[in-house]
Amino acid sequence: SGGLFFTDLPLWRTFCDSIYQLGEDSLALAAASKPIIFKMEGPHARILDLCAGSGVQGISAALYAKERGVTVDLRLVDVSERARRFVAANLLLNGVEGQFFHSDLF
């Protein structure tokens, strides 16, 4: 997506309530959303990133939509308060607007 993302280091998982670090699987999934976004019809997209972690999936999809000229309603959900901080930083870093919701279950 051309985005930049803050995330936890793998070692950090042993010390606190960490979020999952970015790996090849995260980046492949983020890239897989591009053809879906580009096939969408209409000027507006609603994107939900459930179990958001750093927000890489939702933010990447929003960046693809922005590239296509589509307005985005981005919602990011996670049980971790730590994820909220990473999502907030990554939204700012990538110039994307979105709302984070703290969940009790996912």
XYZ file of C-alpha atoms in Angstrom:
106
model
C 0.000 0.000 0.000
C 2.994 2.262 0.343
C 1.995 2.891 3.951
C 4.296 3.105 6.944
C 3.381 1.315 10.166
C 4.471 1.205 13.779
C 4.111 -2.223 15.376
C 5.439 -4.296 18.275
C 8.680 -6.230 18.078
C 8.432 -10.054 18.299
C 10.330 -10.109 21.604
C 7.923 -7.617 23.187
C 5.179 -10.311 23.287
C 6.862 -11.920 26.294
C 6.740 -8.744 28.396
C 3.290 -7.211 28.014
C -0.071 -7.195 26.289
C 1.466 -6.731 22.870
C -0.049 -6.605 19.431
C 0.971 -8.975 16.663
C 3.973 -7.750 14.721
C 3.830 -7.324 10.956
C 5.047 -10.275 8.937
C 4.843 -11.552 5.394
C 1.298 -12.799 6.028
C 0.105 -9.373 7.206
C 1.638 -7.642 4.208
C 0.269 -10.230 1.748
C -3.240 -9.833 3.155
C -2.975 -6.043 2.980
C -1.885 -6.274 -0.662
C -4.749 -8.673 -1.429
C -7.294 -5.983 -0.575
C -6.163 -3.747 -3.449
C -7.956 -5.615 -6.279
C -11.113 -5.800 -4.150
C -11.051 -2.065 -3.457
C -10.427 -1.291 -7.130
C -13.451 -3.405 -8.188
C -15.791 -1.579 -5.802
C -18.535 0.519 -7.306
C -19.580 3.857 -5.930
C -17.836 6.843 -4.410
C -17.830 5.611 -0.795
C -16.406 2.580 1.040
C -17.121 1.302 4.533
C -14.143 -0.639 5.908
C -14.082 -2.652 9.140
C -10.777 -3.893 10.555
C -11.746 -6.399 13.253
C -8.932 -7.438 15.629
C -7.058 -4.466 14.192
C -3.761 -4.686 16.077
C -1.644 -2.004 14.398
C -4.415 -1.272 11.884
C -2.365 -2.358 8.876
C -5.280 -4.082 7.105
C -7.839 -1.314 7.447
C -5.391 1.504 6.841
C -3.964 -0.226 3.756
C -7.464 -0.714 2.348
C -8.244 2.951 3.081
C -5.059 4.027 1.286
C -6.060 1.958 -1.765
C -9.519 3.533 -1.696
C -7.995 6.992 -1.399
C -5.774 6.186 -4.400
C -8.944 5.380 -6.357
C -10.650 8.608 -5.238
C -13.136 6.864 -2.948
C -14.139 8.368 0.398
C -13.788 5.997 3.337
C -15.592 5.314 6.596
C -12.898 3.297 8.429
C -13.673 1.523 11.713
C -10.952 -0.365 13.595
C -11.829 -2.670 16.514
C -9.612 -4.460 19.048
C -9.737 -5.683 22.655
C -6.312 -4.197 23.385
C -5.866 -0.661 24.649
C -2.293 -0.958 23.394
C -3.696 -1.473 19.884
C -5.535 1.853 20.238
C -2.204 3.664 20.567
C -0.664 1.884 17.574
C -3.759 2.541 15.437
C -3.788 6.229 16.394
C -0.106 6.596 15.477
C -0.537 4.700 12.206
C -3.591 6.707 11.174
C -1.603 9.924 11.680
C 1.504 8.524 9.997
C -0.480 7.592 6.890
C -2.829 10.586 6.752
C -5.921 8.394 7.064
C -9.048 9.166 9.099
C -10.661 6.374 11.073
C -12.338 5.517 14.354
C -11.019 2.998 16.888
C -13.458 1.063 19.063
C -12.428 -0.875 22.127
C -14.208 -4.241 22.163
C -14.918 -6.763 24.918
C -14.701 -9.798 22.652
C -12.637 -9.305 19.467
